[in-house]
Structures are given as structure tokens and as C-alpha cells.
Amino acid sequence: MRYIFKFPDIGEGLEEGKIIEWYVQKGQAIASGDPLVKMETDKVVTDIPSPKAGVIAITYGGIGDIVKVGSPLVEIDIEGVDGVAAQVVAAEVPAPPSTEAVDEKGFGVVGTIEVAGDGAYLPAGDEGISAAPAPTPRKKALATPVARAMAKDYGVDINLIPGSGPAGRVMKRDIERHADSVRLKEAAAPVAHEVPADTRDDYRYEALSTIRKTIAKNMLRSKQNAAHMSVMDEVEVSELVAARTRLNAVLAKEDIRLSYLPFIIKAVARALKNHPVLNAELDLDNERIIYKNRINLGIAMDAEDGLVVPVIRDADTKSLVQIAQELKSLIDKAQTRQLSLSDLKGGTFSITSFGSIGGYFAVPVINYPQVGIFGIGRLTEKPIVKDKQIVIGQMLPISMSVDHRIVDGGEVTRFLNEVLSYLKDPLLLLAFEGVNHEL
Amino acid sequence: MNYDLIIIGSGPAGYVAAIRAGQTGLKTLIIDKKYIGGMCLNWGCIPTKSLMESGKVFRQVKQAAEYGVKGIDPEKLEFDWNTAISRTHGIVSKLSRGIEYLWKKNGVEYLKAEAKILSATQVKAGNAIYEAPNILIATGSRIIPQKLFASSVEIEDIYEMPCTALKPLIYGRGSYAIELAQFFAMIDKRPSILAESLPLMPSLDSHLESFLKRKLKKDGIPIIPLEEASIKSGNLYHKDKEIEYDVVINAGFREAVLPPMDIDLEIKNGYIATDDSFETSVKGIYAAGDVNGKGYLAHAASAQAMEVIAAIHGKLPEDGKRLIPLNIYTDPEIAQIGITEDALKAQGAEYEVKQISLNSNGKAIIEGDTEGFIRLIYEPKYHEVLGVQIVAANATDLISEAGVLMELEGTTFDLARTIHAHPTVSEIYMDAGVE
């Protein structure tokens, strides 16, 4: 049976991806979960795993081609299913993926072809995929001499072609069918659309990268859908600075260095536990609020190609050191474009530390459909009044945006106050440490 | 009385279907109005081959001296028609009992009666009505009575003739006519063939057809095309020459034997129309063998019967066309399987032909049967064997090797690689396969 695997919606507002590298070719046997293709998706370069075991019959698109979500990516012949199933994709073939509209119903098919639903969804993790049993490849296919010779000619592994003859013998017709489907694929191969470089002096045109397009869409979606409200404040963090210095002195032996971010992550995570409405999502369609039981903090990072927001999962349960180590790993991945889909998915609230580059205050854009984003400006020494004396304070500017549709100013302020209290007196974080591990 | 399957007609389609049905657990009733085994067993395949065998022995004995067997005076040899016929009856009766035994063994009930189909599930035979969700019509075909001559012997009656004909005129064409003509020639009679139409053997490769004509001519058997013949007051003339004959044996065109029925079955050109599973236009009623017009060969009928039983059990028709060997039991025998050169030419397909003569085959020389050859027809790319034609004393058995080869989509290389024992006639396969 033929299974058409469409480029799945990975659930992050992704609409298209660019093919970077094919891992499979026609005729190749694959197990469920095997990587099919490396795609530059919304914010990452990631591998798309196969949902099924079988033999690759057709791959759609060449390197550099743009594939829309819902467009066919590969066709897989699934072994062991009735060989009578027709394998002909009739005259209508899908429009080249780089054109604007993709008619997903455009398959004229004869016989049974299972098509991944339009709502096909690629799980974030690979748990479900790797659980699928690996197929046992036939050792040596029962095949006729002519079928063997033909398979050799076509460069096809005959052991992977389902046979329609007696006892599953691979016949000439099976190879012919296979060849037909390959020819169809070649006929349907999309042509890469290159945007010609403009030579006029006044302007320079550059096609948007996939990441930039996604960022643009996501930002607009956020601004159009959420009722942004921002609040700004400053907190004096001398104790935090001192605590960090002391901790780093100890941790230096372990070759671990804490930035301020792990403290902020812990503080935000802790406060979210007490203010669950900020760790939620508005489900207007069903007139309800979805409260998220896990606190997965998306950390905005400035990667070479654009903004990425990998996620620290269950941040409330992790130690500073654990968070620091995870952060380091995510930063490394972001810089080398090695982030996986699972690194990016499932965030429930976001933190942006734009101050590490510069700036005191900002109006961060909510990572929609999350409720809020917590922004940190540049830590600066400022004169402050303490005990009626002007002293040098370590001032950390805070900018936070929330979706006013879900949460009101009072609750936001209470949340902010709690976060700031932890930053002001990091020892408080310790007071609430429950399931955490070391230090 | 209820059955799973009622079969009408007990020829190679009916009796094979009955056995298979019994083996696969179908409660089966088979009805035949005359003999168990139908035409094939009673006056077709089996008895003609029996007569041919007698003829071949007669001819061989005449040559006994060449082989070192003394004491036989060829001049004194006589062919005893009645003994040959009674030997034939013995063979038929033995095989007939064999079929009956297999039916019993597999729980098939047999009824000798004329059957009439009343409805899609009802058959009347004798005074009883039998019911079954499946009915198989396997009533075969019969030779259309000829109208050119005042009288003729029908094939059913040949074995009842009191003595052999001296100058039989075989009217018709096809293997039956050819074999009979050659039989009479072998026993020193003077047969002629009045060919109803040409070629003599439809669907035979034209290369084999020309061999056949040459061979018959060599045997002194005139072939008179009908359009060159005239009949005046019972006398037959080929152009101006009178052809003598003492009896006309009708081996002419055949037509389907349709059982009496009260239902509307789709009939196409006189035959019952069937689909790929041999089901007729009425669901649950199947037709296999000659009656569906898809061929006139016993083994094709039996193969169809097997597929009908599979279909009744819910199996879909097989993918791909079946290979059906075509055998003529002449001397030497002629056998063909797969596609003919004529068909490939008509398709404009690329092909190659390799022909190896029996002249240098050790076993054939030993047996004194070097007249013959093998032809391999294969496509040039992979050398897949597409057709095989053999003329040899035992060509009808030799052809089966080609059947297996082609069923497995084998190539000439496979033939070349397969070690054939020496000395055997089958070595010609290996010789033909070698580049």
C-alpha cells in the first residue's frame, strides 16, 4: 500500500520549510522514526522523521526547494499490505511546492492510498516514533530472474519491493510499477523558483529566509491576536550579584559559570506556580482558559539567522546548575543551528534578556499564544537611595508584556512583585526549593 | 436438497472443479447427462492419443529391423482396429473410474441426468430440484454438424466404427483433425484433410504451422482448402482433381453447449460471457471451459475450474495472464507456450529467436527421432524467454520445462546455466540458452 506523507504541521505556526538535505532516496527501506529529510523549518534546521516503515517510492522536491505544510514530502510503499492496491497516482500531480496555493485534494488516486491527514501533526518528542516496532527486512527477496535484472538496472534494492507473485515473489510487473511511480515523481519534480537579484543601485532585494518569514508571521499573529499590555520596573539586585559571585567561586571547580539568567528563570518559574493564569492560554473557540501544569520557559535567543526560542522544561523543578547547563547546551545548539523541534516546542511562558546586548526597557512581543513574556534589560550601576543615603545600586530593569484578555493589571503586578522579590533576595528562592537537587 | 455448489458437466472443467470443491469443504453435486469426463476423456484428448499411440507402435514395429529386432516382416503387419479401440475403451474406463473415485473420496455427489437451471440458485435434474448458492456451468462445446456431405461420422462415433476407414476425409481443422489424419496415415490408410479454414492450427506460430504443413505433405496427406474444393453429387474435387474418400469424419468448428435454463445469462457470440473470475452476468453462476469461449483446451478448462473454486472462496483473480501450453500429438509432436513470433511482430516488439535443431542431439539420434527443433523467443534486453516452440517426439512433455521457466520469468541465461543430463532430448534447452 502506498502512504503519502505530507509535510506535517509541527504546531508552531509553521507554514513551510526548505529542504536542506535528503537522507533517503527512492527505493530505500526505512523504519518508522528514521529521518527522511533535513528541513529548515520555522526556526531551526531539523530532521523530519518517517511516520511509517516501508520503502521510499517518491521524494518530493530537491535541495533548496520550499515545501508547504500539507504538501507531500514522500510516498512510502508499506510492506506486507495487499499488493493489489493500486499504486498509480493519476494525471493530477501536486503543484510544485514553491507555488503559492497547494491543492491538497489534488490527488487523483486509483485504489487505496493512505494519505496523512491534513491535520497531520508531528510529535515534538520522538517517544512515540521510536516506540514503533522496527520492521524485519526480508533476507533475500523471492524474485524472478528478470525482476532481479531490472531492479539492478534501476538501482533498486529488490529486497525492499513488495512482491505480487505467488508467495510474495517479486515479479517483473512489481519492478515496472515501482519504475512507473519513480517516473511520475520525476515528472512531478518541482522546479526551484529563484528570485532574480535586482541590479538597481537604490535597493537590494533578498528573498526572506524561512526563519525570517516565520518570525514575521508569528509576530504579526501575536500583535493581531493578543491584547498587549506592558509593565516596567526596576529591581535592585546587589544581593543577587553577590550571591552569584559566591556561587561562581565555588562552581568554578566544576567548570560551571552561572549567568543571571538561571536566577531569573528560577524566579519566574516559581512565581508562575503561584500565578497560574500567566502560565495559561486563552481558548476563545471553546470559551475557556487552558491552564498548563508544566512550566516550560522559552528563552529568546539571538541566533545568526534570527530569533529562536528554545525551551527549558519544568524549569520550576530544576536547580540553578541544571538550568545553567541546559542553557549552555541550547545556546550552543542555537548558534550551530542544531536545535531540534523538541528543543523548541511546548513553551508556556517566555523570557527575553535583550539587556545582554543593550537597552534598558522594551515592549516585548508575547510569544503567542502564551500569556506573557518577561524581559530583562541591561544590569547597571545607578545611584539609589538606601537608608536615606545615596549609594550605588545594582539596577536590573524589567519589561514585561502580558495578554490583557486573560489577565488584568493587578494580577500581573502581584506576579511581577513576586519575581522581583526573588531577584532582590535570592535566598527566598531557596526557601521554596522543594524537589530540587543540589548546591 | 441443498449444496454449496452444483456443477453441470463433468469434463476437465467440471470434474476438476468438483474435486477441488470437495477438497476445500464445499458440499458439491456434479451432474452430467452422459459420461464422466466429458469430451476430453470420452472422445477427445484421451482416446485420440490412445489411437495415435497404436499408430506410432505400428510404425515403429515396421522399423524394428533397423534396431536389430529380427523376425518381423513389415509386409505382414496388420493394424487391428478393434483391438486398438478396445484398448482405448479400457484406458477411458480406467480414467473414468479414477475420477469417480476422487469424487467419492472428496465427498462429491454425482448424478447422471440432464440439468436445467431454474434460477440463480436452483437446478432441476431428473424430477428433483437442487439448490446451491453457486452454480458452475461446465457443459463444454460440441462440433457443429457439417452440411456439405450427406453423412459423416461424428467424433463421438469414431470409436464405434466397426472397422477402420481406408480413405477417410477429415473435415475441419485443429489438432483433432490433424492428429486423426496423421493416425490414419501411420496405419497406412490414405486420409485427406478438407480444411474448413486456414491456418490449420489457429494460434500456432506460423513457423510451426509451416512445419506442420510440410510434415503432412511429406506423410502424403493432402490438405484441401475449402475454397478450392467443390462437391458434386457427393464427389469431392480439389480444383479439377477428384479426391477419393470412403468416410467423412467431422472435426469442424465447435459451438458452446448451453444447458437449458430459465434465467437470462449474458451470451456473447454464442458463448456464456464471464468476468476474470469466470462469473457470469448472474451472481453466483460461473462458467468454465469451452462453454465460455475463452479457449478450447482441456488444461485451460481445468485451470479455470480451479480459479472458480478459489473465487467461490473469495479469492480475487490472479494478477497476470496464465501461460497455457498448446500441444499437438502428431508425430513428431508439436508444442508451443507463450507468445508467438507473429504476435511480437504485430506488436512491433523487439525480440530475438534462437533455433536449435535436434539433428545433433544424442538421445534424439539414438531414438531415431531427429526431426524437430526448439525455438526460443526472447526479448533482447534481459533475455527473458517469452515463448518456446518445440517439435520433437516428446515435445508435449518437453514444453513443461519452458512453462516453469516462463512462470518464473526466466531468461536464456537460466536455461544455459541449468545443467541438463546427458544424453537427453532436453539438452536442446541448454544448447539454445547458451550465447
CSV table of N, CA, C and O in Angstrom, one decimal, chain A residues 262-318:
chain,number,residue,atom,x,y,z
A,262,PRO,N,19.8,32.0,34.9
A,262,PRO,CA,19.2,30.9,35.6
A,262,PRO,C,18.5,31.4,36.9
A,262,PRO,O,17.4,30.9,37.2
A,263,PHE,N,19.0,32.5,37.5
A,263,PHE,CA,18.3,33.0,38.7
A,263,PHE,C,16.9,33.6,38.2
A,263,PHE,O,15.9,33.4,38.9
A,264,ILE,N,16.9,34.3,37.1
A,264,ILE,CA,15.7,34.9,36.6
A,264,ILE,C,14.7,33.8,36.2
A,264,ILE,O,13.5,33.9,36.5
A,265,ILE,N,15.2,32.8,35.6
A,265,ILE,CA,14.4,31.6,35.2
A,265,ILE,C,13.7,31.0,36.4
A,265,ILE,O,12.5,30.7,36.4
A,266,LYS,N,14.6,30.8,37.4
A,266,LYS,CA,14.0,30.2,38.6
A,266,LYS,C,13.0,31.1,39.3
A,266,LYS,O,11.9,30.6,39.7
A,267,ALA,N,13.3,32.4,39.3
A,267,ALA,CA,12.3,33.3,39.9
A,267,ALA,C,11.0,33.4,39.2
A,267,ALA,O,9.9,33.3,39.8
A,268,VAL,N,11.1,33.4,37.9
A,268,VAL,CA,9.9,33.5,37.1
A,268,VAL,C,9.1,32.2,37.2
A,268,VAL,O,7.9,32.2,37.4
A,269,ALA,N,9.8,31.0,37.2
A,269,ALA,CA,9.1,29.7,37.3
A,269,ALA,C,8.4,29.6,38.6
A,269,ALA,O,7.3,29.2,38.7
A,270,ARG,N,9.1,30.1,39.7
A,270,ARG,CA,8.5,30.0,41.0
A,270,ARG,C,7.2,30.9,41.1
A,270,ARG,O,6.2,30.4,41.5
A,271,ALA,N,7.3,32.1,40.5
A,271,ALA,CA,6.2,33.0,40.6
A,271,ALA,C,5.0,32.5,39.7
A,271,ALA,O,3.8,32.6,40.1
A,272,LEU,N,5.3,31.8,38.6
A,272,LEU,CA,4.3,31.3,37.7
A,272,LEU,C,3.5,30.2,38.5
A,272,LEU,O,2.3,30.1,38.3
A,273,LYS,N,4.2,29.5,39.3
A,273,LYS,CA,3.5,28.5,40.1
A,273,LYS,C,2.4,29.1,41.0
A,273,LYS,O,1.3,28.5,41.1
A,274,ASN,N,2.7,30.3,41.5
A,274,ASN,CA,1.7,31.0,42.3
A,274,ASN,C,0.7,31.8,41.5
A,274,ASN,O,-0.3,32.3,42.1
A,275,HIS,N,1.0,32.0,40.3
A,275,HIS,CA,0.1,32.8,39.4
A,275,HIS,C,-0.2,32.1,38.1
A,275,HIS,O,0.2,32.5,37.1
A,276,PRO,N,-0.9,31.0,38.2
A,276,PRO,CA,-1.1,30.1,37.1
A,276,PRO,C,-1.7,30.7,35.9
A,276,PRO,O,-1.5,30.2,34.8
A,277,VAL,N,-2.5,31.8,36.1
A,277,VAL,CA,-3.1,32.4,34.9
A,277,VAL,C,-2.1,32.9,33.9
A,277,VAL,O,-2.4,33.1,32.7
A,278,LEU,N,-0.9,33.2,34.4
A,278,LEU,CA,0.1,33.7,33.5
A,278,LEU,C,0.8,32.5,32.7
A,278,LEU,O,1.6,32.7,31.8
A,279,ASN,N,0.5,31.3,33.2
A,279,ASN,CA,1.1,30.1,32.5
A,279,ASN,C,-0.1,29.4,31.9
A,279,ASN,O,-0.3,28.2,32.2
A,280,ALA,N,-0.8,30.1,31.1
A,280,ALA,CA,-2.0,29.6,30.5
A,280,ALA,C,-2.1,30.0,29.1
A,280,ALA,O,-1.2,30.5,28.5
A,281,GLU,N,-3.3,29.7,28.5
A,281,GLU,CA,-3.6,30.1,27.1
A,281,GLU,C,-5.1,30.3,27.0
A,281,GLU,O,-5.9,29.6,27.6
A,282,LEU,N,-5.4,31.3,26.2
A,282,LEU,CA,-6.9,31.6,26.0
A,282,LEU,C,-7.4,30.8,24.9
A,282,LEU,O,-6.8,30.8,23.8
A,283,ASP,N,-8.4,30.0,25.1
A,283,ASP,CA,-9.0,29.2,24.1
A,283,ASP,C,-10.4,29.8,23.8
A,283,ASP,O,-11.4,29.3,24.3
A,284,LEU,N,-10.4,30.8,23.0
A,284,LEU,CA,-11.7,31.6,22.7
A,284,LEU,C,-12.7,30.7,22.0
A,284,LEU,O,-13.9,30.8,22.3
A,285,ASP,N,-12.2,29.8,21.2
A,285,ASP,CA,-13.1,29.0,20.4
A,285,ASP,C,-14.0,28.2,21.3
A,285,ASP,O,-15.2,28.0,21.1
A,286,ASN,N,-13.4,27.7,22.4
A,286,ASN,CA,-14.2,26.9,23.3
A,286,ASN,C,-14.5,27.6,24.6
A,286,ASN,O,-14.9,27.0,25.6
A,287,GLU,N,-14.2,28.9,24.6
A,287,GLU,CA,-14.6,29.8,25.7
A,287,GLU,C,-14.0,29.3,27.0
A,287,GLU,O,-14.8,29.0,27.9
A,288,ARG,N,-12.8,29.1,27.0
A,288,ARG,CA,-12.1,28.6,28.2
A,288,ARG,C,-10.7,29.0,28.3
A,288,ARG,O,-10.1,29.5,27.3
A,289,ILE,N,-10.1,28.9,29.5
A,289,ILE,CA,-8.7,29.1,29.6
A,289,ILE,C,-8.0,27.7,29.8
A,289,ILE,O,-8.5,26.9,30.6
A,290,ILE,N,-6.9,27.5,29.1
A,290,ILE,CA,-6.2,26.3,29.3
A,290,ILE,C,-5.1,26.5,30.2
A,290,ILE,O,-4.1,27.3,29.9
A,291,TYR,N,-5.1,26.0,31.4
A,291,TYR,CA,-4.0,26.1,32.4
A,291,TYR,C,-3.0,25.0,32.1
A,291,TYR,O,-3.3,23.9,31.9
A,292,LYS,N,-1.7,25.4,32.1
A,292,LYS,CA,-0.7,24.5,31.7
A,292,LYS,C,0.0,24.0,33.0
A,292,LYS,O,0.5,24.9,33.8
A,293,ASN,N,0.0,22.7,33.2
A,293,ASN,CA,0.5,22.2,34.5
A,293,ASN,C,2.0,22.3,34.5
A,293,ASN,O,2.6,22.2,35.6
A,294,ARG,N,2.6,22.3,33.4
A,294,ARG,CA,4.1,22.3,33.4
A,294,ARG,C,4.6,23.8,33.2
A,294,ARG,O,3.9,24.5,32.4
A,295,ILE,N,5.7,24.0,33.7
A,295,ILE,CA,6.3,25.4,33.5
A,295,ILE,C,7.5,25.2,32.6
A,295,ILE,O,8.6,24.7,33.0
A,296,ASN,N,7.3,25.5,31.3
A,296,ASN,CA,8.3,25.3,30.3
A,296,ASN,C,8.6,26.7,29.8
A,296,ASN,O,7.8,27.3,29.1
A,297,LEU,N,9.8,27.2,30.1
A,297,LEU,CA,10.1,28.6,29.8
A,297,LEU,C,10.9,28.7,28.5
A,297,LEU,O,12.0,28.1,28.4
A,298,GLY,N,10.3,29.4,27.6
A,298,GLY,CA,11.0,29.7,26.3
A,298,GLY,C,12.0,30.8,26.6
A,298,GLY,O,11.7,31.8,27.2
A,299,ILE,N,13.2,30.6,26.1
A,299,ILE,CA,14.3,31.6,26.3
A,299,ILE,C,14.6,32.2,24.9
A,299,ILE,O,15.2,31.4,24.1
A,300,ALA,N,14.3,33.4,24.7
A,300,ALA,CA,14.6,34.0,23.4
A,300,ALA,C,16.1,34.1,23.2
A,300,ALA,O,16.8,34.6,24.1
A,301,MET,N,16.5,33.7,22.1
A,301,MET,CA,18.0,33.8,21.8
A,301,MET,C,18.2,34.4,20.4
A,301,MET,O,17.5,34.1,19.5
A,302,ASP,N,19.2,35.1,20.3
A,302,ASP,CA,19.6,35.8,19.1
A,302,ASP,C,20.5,35.0,18.3
A,302,ASP,O,21.7,35.0,18.6
A,303,ALA,N,20.0,34.2,17.4
A,303,ALA,CA,20.9,33.3,16.6
A,303,ALA,C,21.2,34.1,15.3
A,303,ALA,O,20.6,35.1,15.0
A,304,GLU,N,22.2,33.5,14.6
A,304,GLU,CA,22.7,34.2,13.4
A,304,GLU,C,21.6,34.5,12.4
A,304,GLU,O,21.5,35.5,11.8
A,305,ASP,N,20.7,33.5,12.3
A,305,ASP,CA,19.6,33.6,11.2
A,305,ASP,C,18.4,34.3,11.7
A,305,ASP,O,17.5,34.6,10.9
A,306,GLY,N,18.3,34.6,13.0
A,306,GLY,CA,17.2,35.2,13.6
A,306,GLY,C,16.8,34.7,14.9
A,306,GLY,O,17.5,33.8,15.5
A,307,LEU,N,15.7,35.1,15.4
A,307,LEU,CA,15.3,34.8,16.8
A,307,LEU,C,14.8,33.3,16.9
A,307,LEU,O,14.1,32.8,16.1
A,308,VAL,N,15.4,32.7,17.9
A,308,VAL,CA,14.9,31.3,18.2
A,308,VAL,C,14.5,31.3,19.7
A,308,VAL,O,15.1,32.1,20.5
A,309,VAL,N,13.6,30.5,20.1
A,309,VAL,CA,13.1,30.4,21.5
A,309,VAL,C,13.1,29.0,22.0
A,309,VAL,O,12.0,28.4,22.1
A,310,PRO,N,14.2,28.4,22.3
A,310,PRO,CA,14.2,27.1,22.8
A,310,PRO,C,13.7,27.1,24.3
A,310,PRO,O,13.6,28.1,24.9
A,311,VAL,N,13.4,25.9,24.7
A,311,VAL,CA,12.6,25.8,25.9
A,311,VAL,C,13.3,25.0,27.0
A,311,VAL,O,13.9,24.0,26.8
A,312,ILE,N,13.3,25.6,28.2
A,312,ILE,CA,13.8,24.9,29.4
A,312,ILE,C,12.5,24.3,30.1
A,312,ILE,O,11.6,25.0,30.5
A,313,ARG,N,12.5,23.0,30.0
A,313,ARG,CA,11.3,22.3,30.5
A,313,ARG,C,11.2,22.1,32.0
A,313,ARG,O,12.3,21.9,32.6
A,314,ASP,N,10.1,22.2,32.6
A,314,ASP,CA,9.9,22.0,34.0
A,314,ASP,C,10.9,22.8,34.8
A,314,ASP,O,11.6,22.4,35.7
A,315,ALA,N,11.0,24.1,34.4
A,315,ALA,CA,12.0,25.0,35.0
A,315,ALA,C,11.9,25.1,36.5
A,315,ALA,O,12.8,25.3,37.2
A,316,ASP,N,10.6,24.9,37.0
A,316,ASP,CA,10.4,25.1,38.4
A,316,ASP,C,11.0,23.9,39.2
A,316,ASP,O,11.2,24.1,40.4
A,317,THR,N,11.3,22.8,38.6
A,317,THR,CA,11.8,21.7,39.3
A,317,THR,C,13.3,21.6,39.2
A,317,THR,O,13.9,20.6,39.7
A,318,LYS,N,14.0,22.5,38.5
A,318,LYS,CA,15.4,22.3,38.2
A,318,LYS,C,16.2,23.2,39.0
A,318,LYS,O,15.8,24.4,39.4
